[in-house]
Amino acid sequence: YWAVVSSLKGGQALFGTGLLPRDPQWSNYTDLFVQQPFGRNILNSVFVAASVVAASLALAAGAAYALGRVEFRGRTPLLMVILGVSMFPQVAVLSGMFELIRWLGLYNNLLGLTLSYLI
């Protein structure tokens, strides 16, 4: 509610605490598409989200089946390593991930963003 009310305010009215804006500025929504490439940004987000979900499902389904059903030597240590790595905070691998993305030449690229979200 507060985000919608704030989007209808402009200038100094943003600092007011009224529950409804006195003079709603509907032009804020048109300015969003005229002054910024908002439509393109939404399409980029949809592309990245869809590709990450598709790749995650493809990789995770095969890995989960293999780890759950197939008996192989080293399965338990591998599961323990996966559990141990999942306990690290994500920010701990941020610098290494940045170097990997830069080394692969994917910096400032949708594929680089997809890879980082997938990891």
PDB file of C-alpha atoms in Angstrom:
ATOM      1  CA  TYR A   1       0.000   0.000   0.000  1.00  0.00           C
ATOM      2  CA  TRP A   2       2.715   2.449   0.977  1.00  0.00           C
ATOM      3  CA  ALA A   3       4.690   1.802  -2.210  1.00  0.00           C
ATOM      4  CA  VAL A   4       1.630   2.536  -4.363  1.00  0.00           C
ATOM      5  CA  VAL A   5       0.770   5.693  -2.415  1.00  0.00           C
ATOM      6  CA  SER A   6       4.388   6.872  -2.660  1.00  0.00           C
ATOM      7  CA  SER A   7       4.409   6.238  -6.398  1.00  0.00           C
ATOM      8  CA  LEU A   8       1.532   8.691  -6.787  1.00  0.00           C
ATOM      9  CA  LYS A   9       3.365  11.464  -4.927  1.00  0.00           C
ATOM     10  CA  GLY A  10       5.960  13.827  -6.297  1.00  0.00           C
ATOM     11  CA  GLY A  11       8.553  16.265  -5.032  1.00  0.00           C
ATOM     12  CA  GLN A  12       8.167  17.327  -1.404  1.00  0.00           C
ATOM     13  CA  ALA A  13       4.925  15.346  -1.055  1.00  0.00           C
ATOM     14  CA  LEU A  14       7.044  12.201  -0.659  1.00  0.00           C
ATOM     15  CA  PHE A  15       8.028  13.381   2.812  1.00  0.00           C
ATOM     16  CA  GLY A  16       4.405  13.769   3.921  1.00  0.00           C
ATOM     17  CA  THR A  17       2.715  11.151   6.052  1.00  0.00           C
ATOM     18  CA  GLY A  18      -0.812  11.330   4.667  1.00  0.00           C
ATOM     19  CA  LEU A  19      -2.619   8.078   4.008  1.00  0.00           C
ATOM     20  CA  LEU A  20      -3.762   9.296   0.592  1.00  0.00           C
ATOM     21  CA  PRO A  21      -1.959  11.704  -1.745  1.00  0.00           C
ATOM     22  CA  ARG A  22      -3.659  15.113  -2.037  1.00  0.00           C
ATOM     23  CA  ASP A  23      -3.089  15.419  -5.779  1.00  0.00           C
ATOM     24  CA  PRO A  24      -2.106  12.065  -7.295  1.00  0.00           C
ATOM     25  CA  GLN A  25       0.439  12.382 -10.087  1.00  0.00           C
ATOM     26  CA  TRP A  26      -0.445   9.653 -12.561  1.00  0.00           C
ATOM     27  CA  SER A  27       2.209  11.028 -14.884  1.00  0.00           C
ATOM     28  CA  ASN A  28       4.814   9.250 -12.740  1.00  0.00           C
ATOM     29  CA  TYR A  29       3.816   5.983 -14.411  1.00  0.00           C
ATOM     30  CA  THR A  30       4.081   7.328 -17.956  1.00  0.00           C
ATOM     31  CA  ASP A  31       7.399   9.010 -17.116  1.00  0.00           C
ATOM     32  CA  LEU A  32       8.689   5.626 -16.004  1.00  0.00           C
ATOM     33  CA  PHE A  33       8.330   4.246 -19.521  1.00  0.00           C
ATOM     34  CA  VAL A  34       9.251   7.460 -21.354  1.00  0.00           C
ATOM     35  CA  GLN A  35      12.339   8.542 -19.409  1.00  0.00           C
ATOM     36  CA  GLN A  36      13.729   5.104 -18.526  1.00  0.00           C
ATOM     37  CA  PRO A  37      13.996   1.795 -20.455  1.00  0.00           C
ATOM     38  CA  PHE A  38      11.665   0.168 -17.914  1.00  0.00           C
ATOM     39  CA  GLY A  39      10.068  -2.227 -20.415  1.00  0.00           C
ATOM     40  CA  ARG A  40      13.480  -3.479 -21.494  1.00  0.00           C
ATOM     41  CA  ASN A  41      14.527  -3.949 -17.864  1.00  0.00           C
ATOM     42  CA  ILE A  42      11.416  -6.023 -17.154  1.00  0.00           C
ATOM     43  CA  LEU A  43      12.095  -8.210 -20.203  1.00  0.00           C
ATOM     44  CA  ASN A  44      15.700  -8.700 -19.071  1.00  0.00           C
ATOM     45  CA  SER A  45      14.484  -9.767 -15.620  1.00  0.00           C
ATOM     46  CA  VAL A  46      11.988 -12.220 -17.101  1.00  0.00           C
ATOM     47  CA  PHE A  47      14.684 -13.694 -19.374  1.00  0.00           C
ATOM     48  CA  VAL A  48      17.184 -14.118 -16.540  1.00  0.00           C
ATOM     49  CA  ALA A  49      14.581 -15.582 -14.160  1.00  0.00           C
ATOM     50  CA  ALA A  50      13.258 -18.045 -16.747  1.00  0.00           C
ATOM     51  CA  SER A  51      16.713 -19.194 -17.826  1.00  0.00           C
ATOM     52  CA  VAL A  52      17.889 -19.651 -14.222  1.00  0.00           C
ATOM     53  CA  VAL A  53      14.786 -21.674 -13.348  1.00  0.00           C
ATOM     54  CA  ALA A  54      15.116 -23.855 -16.460  1.00  0.00           C
ATOM     55  CA  ALA A  55      18.823 -24.515 -15.936  1.00  0.00           C
ATOM     56  CA  SER A  56      18.369 -25.138 -12.197  1.00  0.00           C
ATOM     57  CA  LEU A  57      15.588 -27.635 -12.779  1.00  0.00           C
ATOM     58  CA  ALA A  58      17.540 -29.465 -15.468  1.00  0.00           C
ATOM     59  CA  LEU A  59      20.692 -29.721 -13.382  1.00  0.00           C
ATOM     60  CA  ALA A  60      19.019 -30.354 -10.038  1.00  0.00           C
ATOM     61  CA  ALA A  61      16.666 -33.073 -11.271  1.00  0.00           C
ATOM     62  CA  GLY A  62      19.504 -35.169 -12.666  1.00  0.00           C
ATOM     63  CA  ALA A  63      21.762 -34.571  -9.679  1.00  0.00           C
ATOM     64  CA  ALA A  64      19.004 -35.295  -7.145  1.00  0.00           C
ATOM     65  CA  TYR A  65      18.100 -38.540  -8.877  1.00  0.00           C
ATOM     66  CA  ALA A  66      21.716 -39.668  -9.009  1.00  0.00           C
ATOM     67  CA  LEU A  67      22.436 -38.735  -5.393  1.00  0.00           C
ATOM     68  CA  GLY A  68      19.173 -40.225  -4.143  1.00  0.00           C
ATOM     69  CA  ARG A  69      18.961 -43.480  -6.077  1.00  0.00           C
ATOM     70  CA  VAL A  70      22.377 -44.487  -7.367  1.00  0.00           C
ATOM     71  CA  GLU A  71      24.816 -46.130  -4.963  1.00  0.00           C
ATOM     72  CA  PHE A  72      28.431 -45.194  -5.694  1.00  0.00           C
ATOM     73  CA  ARG A  73      31.681 -45.003  -3.777  1.00  0.00           C
ATOM     74  CA  GLY A  74      32.138 -41.603  -2.123  1.00  0.00           C
ATOM     75  CA  ARG A  75      28.451 -40.746  -2.075  1.00  0.00           C
ATOM     76  CA  THR A  76      28.330 -39.935   1.648  1.00  0.00           C
ATOM     77  CA  PRO A  77      31.419 -37.670   1.622  1.00  0.00           C
ATOM     78  CA  LEU A  78      30.040 -35.902  -1.451  1.00  0.00           C
ATOM     79  CA  LEU A  79      26.725 -35.269   0.332  1.00  0.00           C
ATOM     80  CA  MET A  80      28.632 -33.963   3.368  1.00  0.00           C
ATOM     81  CA  VAL A  81      30.644 -31.581   1.167  1.00  0.00           C
ATOM     82  CA  ILE A  82      27.425 -30.305  -0.432  1.00  0.00           C
ATOM     83  CA  LEU A  83      25.929 -29.782   3.015  1.00  0.00           C
ATOM     84  CA  GLY A  84      29.067 -28.019   4.235  1.00  0.00           C
ATOM     85  CA  VAL A  85      29.225 -25.683   1.240  1.00  0.00           C
ATOM     86  CA  SER A  86      25.555 -24.780   1.638  1.00  0.00           C
ATOM     87  CA  MET A  87      26.304 -23.474   5.148  1.00  0.00           C
ATOM     88  CA  PHE A  88      28.679 -20.773   3.830  1.00  0.00           C
ATOM     89  CA  PRO A  89      27.139 -17.339   3.491  1.00  0.00           C
ATOM     90  CA  GLN A  90      26.719 -16.398  -0.148  1.00  0.00           C
ATOM     91  CA  VAL A  91      28.731 -13.224   0.284  1.00  0.00           C
ATOM     92  CA  ALA A  92      31.778 -15.373   1.115  1.00  0.00           C
ATOM     93  CA  VAL A  93      32.080 -16.455  -2.519  1.00  0.00           C
ATOM     94  CA  LEU A  94      31.313 -13.050  -4.005  1.00  0.00           C
ATOM     95  CA  SER A  95      34.882 -12.038  -4.901  1.00  0.00           C
ATOM     96  CA  GLY A  96      35.640 -15.428  -6.450  1.00  0.00           C
ATOM     97  CA  MET A  97      32.420 -15.340  -8.438  1.00  0.00           C
ATOM     98  CA  PHE A  98      33.239 -11.842  -9.702  1.00  0.00           C
ATOM     99  CA  GLU A  99      36.662 -12.994 -10.866  1.00  0.00           C
ATOM    100  CA  LEU A 100      35.110 -16.012 -12.602  1.00  0.00           C
ATOM    101  CA  ILE A 101      32.529 -13.890 -14.404  1.00  0.00           C
ATOM    102  CA  ARG A 102      35.185 -11.397 -15.463  1.00  0.00           C
ATOM    103  CA  TRP A 103      37.579 -14.159 -16.604  1.00  0.00           C
ATOM    104  CA  LEU A 104      34.837 -15.744 -18.728  1.00  0.00           C
ATOM    105  CA  GLY A 105      34.131 -12.360 -20.350  1.00  0.00           C
ATOM    106  CA  LEU A 106      30.558 -12.293 -19.087  1.00  0.00           C
ATOM    107  CA  TYR A 107      30.764  -9.071 -17.084  1.00  0.00           C
ATOM    108  CA  ASN A 108      27.823  -6.729 -17.772  1.00  0.00           C
ATOM    109  CA  ASN A 109      26.025  -9.465 -19.681  1.00  0.00           C
ATOM    110  CA  LEU A 110      22.720 -11.263 -19.088  1.00  0.00           C
ATOM    111  CA  LEU A 111      24.458 -14.629 -19.357  1.00  0.00           C
ATOM    112  CA  GLY A 112      26.858 -13.602 -16.579  1.00  0.00           C
ATOM    113  CA  LEU A 113      23.924 -12.626 -14.394  1.00  0.00           C
ATOM    114  CA  THR A 114      22.245 -15.936 -15.149  1.00  0.00           C
ATOM    115  CA  LEU A 115      25.401 -17.852 -14.249  1.00  0.00           C
ATOM    116  CA  SER A 116      25.871 -15.980 -10.988  1.00  0.00           C
ATOM    117  CA  TYR A 117      22.251 -16.609  -9.949  1.00  0.00           C
ATOM    118  CA  LEU A 118      22.588 -20.248 -10.941  1.00  0.00           C
ATOM    119  CA  ILE A 119      25.699 -20.675  -8.797  1.00  0.00           C
TER     120      ILE A 119
END
